[in-house]
mmCIF file of C-alpha atoms in Angstrom:
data_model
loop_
_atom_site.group_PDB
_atom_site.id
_atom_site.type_symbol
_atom_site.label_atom_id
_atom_site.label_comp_id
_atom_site.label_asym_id
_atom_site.label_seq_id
_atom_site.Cartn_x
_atom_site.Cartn_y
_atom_site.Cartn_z
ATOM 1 C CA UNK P 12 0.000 0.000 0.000
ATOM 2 C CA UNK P 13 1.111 3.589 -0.819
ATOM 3 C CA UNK P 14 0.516 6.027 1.547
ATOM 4 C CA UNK P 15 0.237 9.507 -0.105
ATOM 5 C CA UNK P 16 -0.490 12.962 1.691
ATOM 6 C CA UNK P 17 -1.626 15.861 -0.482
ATOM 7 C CA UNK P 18 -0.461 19.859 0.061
ATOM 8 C CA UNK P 19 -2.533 22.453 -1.977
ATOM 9 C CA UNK P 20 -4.388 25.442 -0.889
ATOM 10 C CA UNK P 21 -7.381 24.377 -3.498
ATOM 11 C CA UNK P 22 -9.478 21.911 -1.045
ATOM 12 C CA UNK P 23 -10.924 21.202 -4.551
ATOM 13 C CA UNK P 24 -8.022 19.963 -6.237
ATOM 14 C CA UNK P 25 -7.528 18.032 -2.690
ATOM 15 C CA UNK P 26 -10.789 16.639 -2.974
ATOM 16 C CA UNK P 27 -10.157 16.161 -6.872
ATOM 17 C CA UNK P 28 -7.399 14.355 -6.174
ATOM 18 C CA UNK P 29 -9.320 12.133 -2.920
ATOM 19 C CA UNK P 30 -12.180 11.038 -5.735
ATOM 20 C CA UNK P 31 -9.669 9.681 -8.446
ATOM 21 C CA UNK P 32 -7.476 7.610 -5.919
ATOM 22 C CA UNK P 33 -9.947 6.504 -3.798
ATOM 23 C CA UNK P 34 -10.893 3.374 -6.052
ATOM 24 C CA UNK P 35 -7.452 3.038 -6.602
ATOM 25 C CA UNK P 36 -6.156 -0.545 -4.956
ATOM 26 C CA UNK P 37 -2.712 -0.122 -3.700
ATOM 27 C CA UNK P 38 -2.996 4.081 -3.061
ATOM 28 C CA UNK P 39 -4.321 5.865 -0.276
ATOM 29 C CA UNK P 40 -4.670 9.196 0.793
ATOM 30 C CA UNK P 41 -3.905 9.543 4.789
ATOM 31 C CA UNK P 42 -3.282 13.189 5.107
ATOM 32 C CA UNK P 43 -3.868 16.416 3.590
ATOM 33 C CA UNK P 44 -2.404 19.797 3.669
ATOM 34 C CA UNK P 45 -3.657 23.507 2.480
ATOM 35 C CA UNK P 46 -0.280 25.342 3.060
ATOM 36 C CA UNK P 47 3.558 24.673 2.836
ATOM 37 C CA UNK P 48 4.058 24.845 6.336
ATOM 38 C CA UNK P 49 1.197 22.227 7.189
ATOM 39 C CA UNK P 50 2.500 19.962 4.852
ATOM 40 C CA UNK P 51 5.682 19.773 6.749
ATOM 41 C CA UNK P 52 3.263 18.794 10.194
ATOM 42 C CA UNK P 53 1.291 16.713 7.884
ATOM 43 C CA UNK P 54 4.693 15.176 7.242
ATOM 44 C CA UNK P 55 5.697 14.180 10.419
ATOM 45 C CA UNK P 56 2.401 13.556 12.055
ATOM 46 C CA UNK P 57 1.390 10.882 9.356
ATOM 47 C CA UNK P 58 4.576 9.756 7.897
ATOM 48 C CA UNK P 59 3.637 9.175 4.181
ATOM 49 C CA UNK P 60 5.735 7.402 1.133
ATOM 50 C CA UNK P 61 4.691 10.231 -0.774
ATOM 51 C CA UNK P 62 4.310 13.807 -0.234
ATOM 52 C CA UNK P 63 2.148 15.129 -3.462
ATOM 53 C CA UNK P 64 3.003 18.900 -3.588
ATOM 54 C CA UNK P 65 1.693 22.381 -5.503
ATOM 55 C CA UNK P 66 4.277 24.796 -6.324
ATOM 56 C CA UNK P 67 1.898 28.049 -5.095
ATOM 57 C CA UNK P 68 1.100 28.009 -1.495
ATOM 58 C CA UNK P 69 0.644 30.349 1.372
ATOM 59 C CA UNK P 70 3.228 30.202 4.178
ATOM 60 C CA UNK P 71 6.038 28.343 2.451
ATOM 61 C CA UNK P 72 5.729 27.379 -1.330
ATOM 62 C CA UNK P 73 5.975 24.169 -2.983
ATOM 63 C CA UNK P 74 10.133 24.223 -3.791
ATOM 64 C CA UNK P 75 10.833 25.159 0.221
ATOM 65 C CA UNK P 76 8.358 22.743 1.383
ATOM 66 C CA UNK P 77 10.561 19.773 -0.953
ATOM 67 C CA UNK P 78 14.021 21.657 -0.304
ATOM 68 C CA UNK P 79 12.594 20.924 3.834
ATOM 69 C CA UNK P 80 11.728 17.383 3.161
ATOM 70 C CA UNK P 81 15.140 16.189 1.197
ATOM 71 C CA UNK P 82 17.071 17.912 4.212
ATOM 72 C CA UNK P 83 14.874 16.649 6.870
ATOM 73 C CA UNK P 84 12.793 13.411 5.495
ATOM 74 C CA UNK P 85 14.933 12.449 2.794
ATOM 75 C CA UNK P 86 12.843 8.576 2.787
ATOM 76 C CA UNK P 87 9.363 10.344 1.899
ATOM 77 C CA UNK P 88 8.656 10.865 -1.618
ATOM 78 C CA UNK P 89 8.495 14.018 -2.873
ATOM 79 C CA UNK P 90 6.161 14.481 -6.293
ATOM 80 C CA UNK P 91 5.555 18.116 -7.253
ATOM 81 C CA UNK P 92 1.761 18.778 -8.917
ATOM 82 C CA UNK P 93 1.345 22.284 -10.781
ATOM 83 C CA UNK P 94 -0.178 24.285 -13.473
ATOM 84 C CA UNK P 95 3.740 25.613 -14.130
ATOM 85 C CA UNK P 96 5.407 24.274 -16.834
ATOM 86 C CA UNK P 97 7.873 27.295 -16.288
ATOM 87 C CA UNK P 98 11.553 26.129 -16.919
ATOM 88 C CA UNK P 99 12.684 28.050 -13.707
ATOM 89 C CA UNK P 100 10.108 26.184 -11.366
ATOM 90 C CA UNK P 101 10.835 22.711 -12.864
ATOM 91 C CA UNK P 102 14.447 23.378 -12.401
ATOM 92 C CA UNK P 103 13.959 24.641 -9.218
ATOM 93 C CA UNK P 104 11.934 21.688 -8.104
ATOM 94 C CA UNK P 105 14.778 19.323 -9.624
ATOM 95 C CA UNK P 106 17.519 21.068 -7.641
ATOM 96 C CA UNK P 107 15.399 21.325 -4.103
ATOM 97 C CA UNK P 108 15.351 17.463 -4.351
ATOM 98 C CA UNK P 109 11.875 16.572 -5.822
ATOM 99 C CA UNK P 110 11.457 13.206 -7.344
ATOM 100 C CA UNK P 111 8.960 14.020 -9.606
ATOM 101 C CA UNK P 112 7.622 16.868 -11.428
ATOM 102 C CA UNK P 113 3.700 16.411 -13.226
ATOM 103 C CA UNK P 114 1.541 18.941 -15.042
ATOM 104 C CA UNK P 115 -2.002 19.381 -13.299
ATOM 105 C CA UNK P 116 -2.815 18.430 -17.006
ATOM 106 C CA UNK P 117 -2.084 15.038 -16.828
ATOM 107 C CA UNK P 118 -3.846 12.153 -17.486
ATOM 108 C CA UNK P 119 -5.512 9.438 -14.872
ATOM 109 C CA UNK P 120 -3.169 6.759 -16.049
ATOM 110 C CA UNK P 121 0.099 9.129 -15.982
ATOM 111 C CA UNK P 122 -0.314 10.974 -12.902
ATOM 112 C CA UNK P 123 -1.285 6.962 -11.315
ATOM 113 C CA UNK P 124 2.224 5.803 -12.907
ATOM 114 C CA UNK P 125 4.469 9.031 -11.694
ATOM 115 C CA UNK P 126 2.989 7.658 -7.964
ATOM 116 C CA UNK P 127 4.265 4.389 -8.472
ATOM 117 C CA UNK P 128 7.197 5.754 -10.054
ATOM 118 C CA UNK P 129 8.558 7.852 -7.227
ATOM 119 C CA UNK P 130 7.155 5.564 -4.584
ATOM 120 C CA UNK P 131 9.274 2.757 -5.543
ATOM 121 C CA UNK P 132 12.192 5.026 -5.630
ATOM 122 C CA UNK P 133 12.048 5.882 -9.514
ATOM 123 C CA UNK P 134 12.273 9.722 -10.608
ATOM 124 C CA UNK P 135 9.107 10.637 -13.219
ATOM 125 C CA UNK P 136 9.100 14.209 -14.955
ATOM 126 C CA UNK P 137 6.146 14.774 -17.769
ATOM 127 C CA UNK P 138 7.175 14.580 -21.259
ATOM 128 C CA UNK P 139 6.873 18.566 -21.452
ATOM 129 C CA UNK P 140 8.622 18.743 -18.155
ATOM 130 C CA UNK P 141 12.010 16.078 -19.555
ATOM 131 C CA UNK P 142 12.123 18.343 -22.373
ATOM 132 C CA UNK P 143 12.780 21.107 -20.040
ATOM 133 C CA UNK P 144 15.822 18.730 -18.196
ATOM 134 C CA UNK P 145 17.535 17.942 -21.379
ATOM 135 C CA UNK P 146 17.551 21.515 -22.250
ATOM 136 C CA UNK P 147 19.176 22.921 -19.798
ATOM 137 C CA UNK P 148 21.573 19.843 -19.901
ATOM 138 C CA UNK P 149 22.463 20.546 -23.480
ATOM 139 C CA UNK P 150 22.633 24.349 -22.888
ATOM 140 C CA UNK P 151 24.772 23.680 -19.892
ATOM 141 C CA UNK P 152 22.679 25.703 -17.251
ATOM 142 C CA UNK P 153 23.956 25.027 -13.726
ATOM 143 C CA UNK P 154 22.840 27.905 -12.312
ATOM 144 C CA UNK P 155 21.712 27.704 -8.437
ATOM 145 C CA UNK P 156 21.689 31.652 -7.981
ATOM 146 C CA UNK P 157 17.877 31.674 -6.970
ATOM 147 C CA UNK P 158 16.578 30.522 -3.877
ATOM 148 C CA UNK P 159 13.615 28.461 -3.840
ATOM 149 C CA UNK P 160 12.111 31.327 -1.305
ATOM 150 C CA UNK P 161 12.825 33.924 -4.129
ATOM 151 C CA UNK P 162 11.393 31.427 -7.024
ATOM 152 C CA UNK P 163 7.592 33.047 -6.708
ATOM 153 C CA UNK P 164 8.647 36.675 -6.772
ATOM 154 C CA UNK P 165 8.352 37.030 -10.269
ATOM 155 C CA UNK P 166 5.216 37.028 -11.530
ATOM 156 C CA UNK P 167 3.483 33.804 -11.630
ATOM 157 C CA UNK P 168 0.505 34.982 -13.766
ATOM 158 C CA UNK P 169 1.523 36.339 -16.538
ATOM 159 C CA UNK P 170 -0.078 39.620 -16.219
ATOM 160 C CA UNK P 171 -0.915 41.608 -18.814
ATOM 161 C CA UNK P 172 0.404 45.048 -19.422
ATOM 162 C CA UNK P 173 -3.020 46.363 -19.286
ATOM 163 C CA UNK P 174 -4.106 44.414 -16.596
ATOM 164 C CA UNK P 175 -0.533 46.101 -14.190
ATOM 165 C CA UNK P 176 -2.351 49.082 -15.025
ATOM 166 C CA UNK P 177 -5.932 48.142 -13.866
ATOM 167 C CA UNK P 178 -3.997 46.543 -10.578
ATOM 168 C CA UNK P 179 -2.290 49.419 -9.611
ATOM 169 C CA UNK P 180 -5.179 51.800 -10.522
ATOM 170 C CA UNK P 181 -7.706 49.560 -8.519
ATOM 171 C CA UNK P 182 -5.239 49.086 -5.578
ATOM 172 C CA UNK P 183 -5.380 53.457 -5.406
ATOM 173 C CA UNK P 184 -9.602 52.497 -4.695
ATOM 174 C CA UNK P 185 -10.191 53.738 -7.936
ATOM 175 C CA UNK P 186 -13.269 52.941 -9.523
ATOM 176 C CA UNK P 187 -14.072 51.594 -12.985
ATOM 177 C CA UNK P 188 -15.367 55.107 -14.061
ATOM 178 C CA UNK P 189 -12.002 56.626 -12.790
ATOM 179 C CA UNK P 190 -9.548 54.205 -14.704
ATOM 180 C CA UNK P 191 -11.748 54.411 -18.194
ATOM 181 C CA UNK P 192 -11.217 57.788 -17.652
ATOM 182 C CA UNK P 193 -7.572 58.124 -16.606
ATOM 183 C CA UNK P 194 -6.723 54.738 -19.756
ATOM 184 C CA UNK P 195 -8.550 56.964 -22.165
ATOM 185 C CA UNK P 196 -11.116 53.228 -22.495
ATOM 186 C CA UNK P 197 -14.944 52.969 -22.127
ATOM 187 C CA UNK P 198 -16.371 51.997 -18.429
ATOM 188 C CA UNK P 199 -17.250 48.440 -20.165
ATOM 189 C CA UNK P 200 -13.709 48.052 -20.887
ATOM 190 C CA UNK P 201 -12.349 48.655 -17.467
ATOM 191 C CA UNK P 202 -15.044 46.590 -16.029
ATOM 192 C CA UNK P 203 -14.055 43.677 -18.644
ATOM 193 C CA UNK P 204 -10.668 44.346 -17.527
ATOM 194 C CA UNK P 205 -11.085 43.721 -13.845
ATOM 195 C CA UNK P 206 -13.176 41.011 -13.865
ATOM 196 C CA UNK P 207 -11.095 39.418 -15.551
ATOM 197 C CA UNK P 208 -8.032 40.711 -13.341
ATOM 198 C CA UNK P 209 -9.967 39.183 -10.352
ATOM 199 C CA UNK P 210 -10.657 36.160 -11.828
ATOM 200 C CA UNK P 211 -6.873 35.237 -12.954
ATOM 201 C CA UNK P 212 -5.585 35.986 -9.344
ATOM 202 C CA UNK P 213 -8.432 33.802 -7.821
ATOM 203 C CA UNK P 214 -9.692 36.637 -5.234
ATOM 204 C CA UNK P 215 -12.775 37.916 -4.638
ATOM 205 C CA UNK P 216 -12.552 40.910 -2.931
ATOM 206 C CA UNK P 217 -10.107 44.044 -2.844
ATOM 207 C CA UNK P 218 -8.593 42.768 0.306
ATOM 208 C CA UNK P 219 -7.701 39.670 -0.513
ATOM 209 C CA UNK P 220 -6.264 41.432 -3.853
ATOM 210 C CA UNK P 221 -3.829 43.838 -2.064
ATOM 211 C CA UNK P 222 -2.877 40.756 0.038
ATOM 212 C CA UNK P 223 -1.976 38.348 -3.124
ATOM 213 C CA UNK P 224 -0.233 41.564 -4.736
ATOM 214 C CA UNK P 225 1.734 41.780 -2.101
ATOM 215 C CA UNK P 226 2.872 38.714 -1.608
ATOM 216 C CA UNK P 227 3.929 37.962 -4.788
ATOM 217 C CA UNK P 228 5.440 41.384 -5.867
ATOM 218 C CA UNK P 229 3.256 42.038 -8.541
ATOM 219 C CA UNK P 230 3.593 46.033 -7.985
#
């Protein structure tokens, strides 16, 4: 039997996760954790062969939470889950001591293997994610210079030009009316624009927006 414990800050990913193992003969999930640093409790407190692990969480993030476990757990598993196919995080992840690295994209039968994989002490990185290795194996990059607590300070969503704009100008309280106005766009526009600022960031409210932008340096 495999004992696997789950970090992610989604509970439905968790859950996700909970539904497509549980008929699964041979895997089950004993723990689960919704930030880096309660993964590391959920570590000792349960003892699983395999820690599976997001990249973004509060607390401590995905590559400190693996760098922690190869230092102090180095017989748990360590299988990194994320929506980043960045070449920075998967190197990252490689060099904190992860044994496996799978897009959240992944099939049933892939993401059941890469368990199996790592739990028997195999390594298993995603075709996408072994094309990253070999690349920077070819091309010779070695370089260590950033810390896995510095990995998330660049941006991790990809924001927009625009949408910098409609961040700051919404973090200043500004209202819709007030940045069509000072963009030179129509109120429709703006509106557009911030819903769909909101809805990239995954907040709901302009606290919890100031609080994400913060945290990840995105002014």
């Amino acid at each position: 039997m495999i004992n696997v414990a789950l970090a992610d800050d989604h509970v439905l990913v968790r859950d996700g996760i909970k539904a497509l193992l549980e008929d699964q003969s041979g895997i089950t999930v004993i723990d689960e954790a919704s930030n880096g640093k309660e993964a590391l409790i959920v570590v000792e407190r349960s003892n699983p062969d395999v820690l599976i692990v997001d990249i973004r969480m509060p607390e401590m993030n995905g590559i400190e939470v693996v760098s922690e476990m190869s230092k102090s757990y180095p017989n748990i598993k360590t299988l990194v889950l994320s929506m980043h196919d960045s070449e920075e995080y998967v190197v990252q992840a490689i060099q904190a001591g992860a044994d496996g690295y799978l897009l959240k994209g992944a099939s049933k039968e892939e993401f059941l293997k890469a368990i199996n994989k790592v739990a028997t002490g195999g390594k298993y990185f995603s075709g996408d994610v072994s094309a990253i290795i070999m690349n920077n194996f070819v091309n010779g990059n070695t370089n260590t210079a950033t810390k896995p607590e510095q990995i998330l300070k660049e941006d991790p969503f990809n924001l927009t030009k625009r949408e910098k704009q409609i961040l700051n100008l919404v973090l200043q309280l500004k209202n819709n009316k007030d940045i069509a106005d000072e963009l030179q766009i129509s109120k429709r526009t703006a509106e557009v624009h911030r819903f769909n600022l909101m809805k990239k960031l995954e907040v709901k409210n302009l606290m919890e927006l100031s609080n994400k932008a913060k945290e990840f340096q995105l002014i």
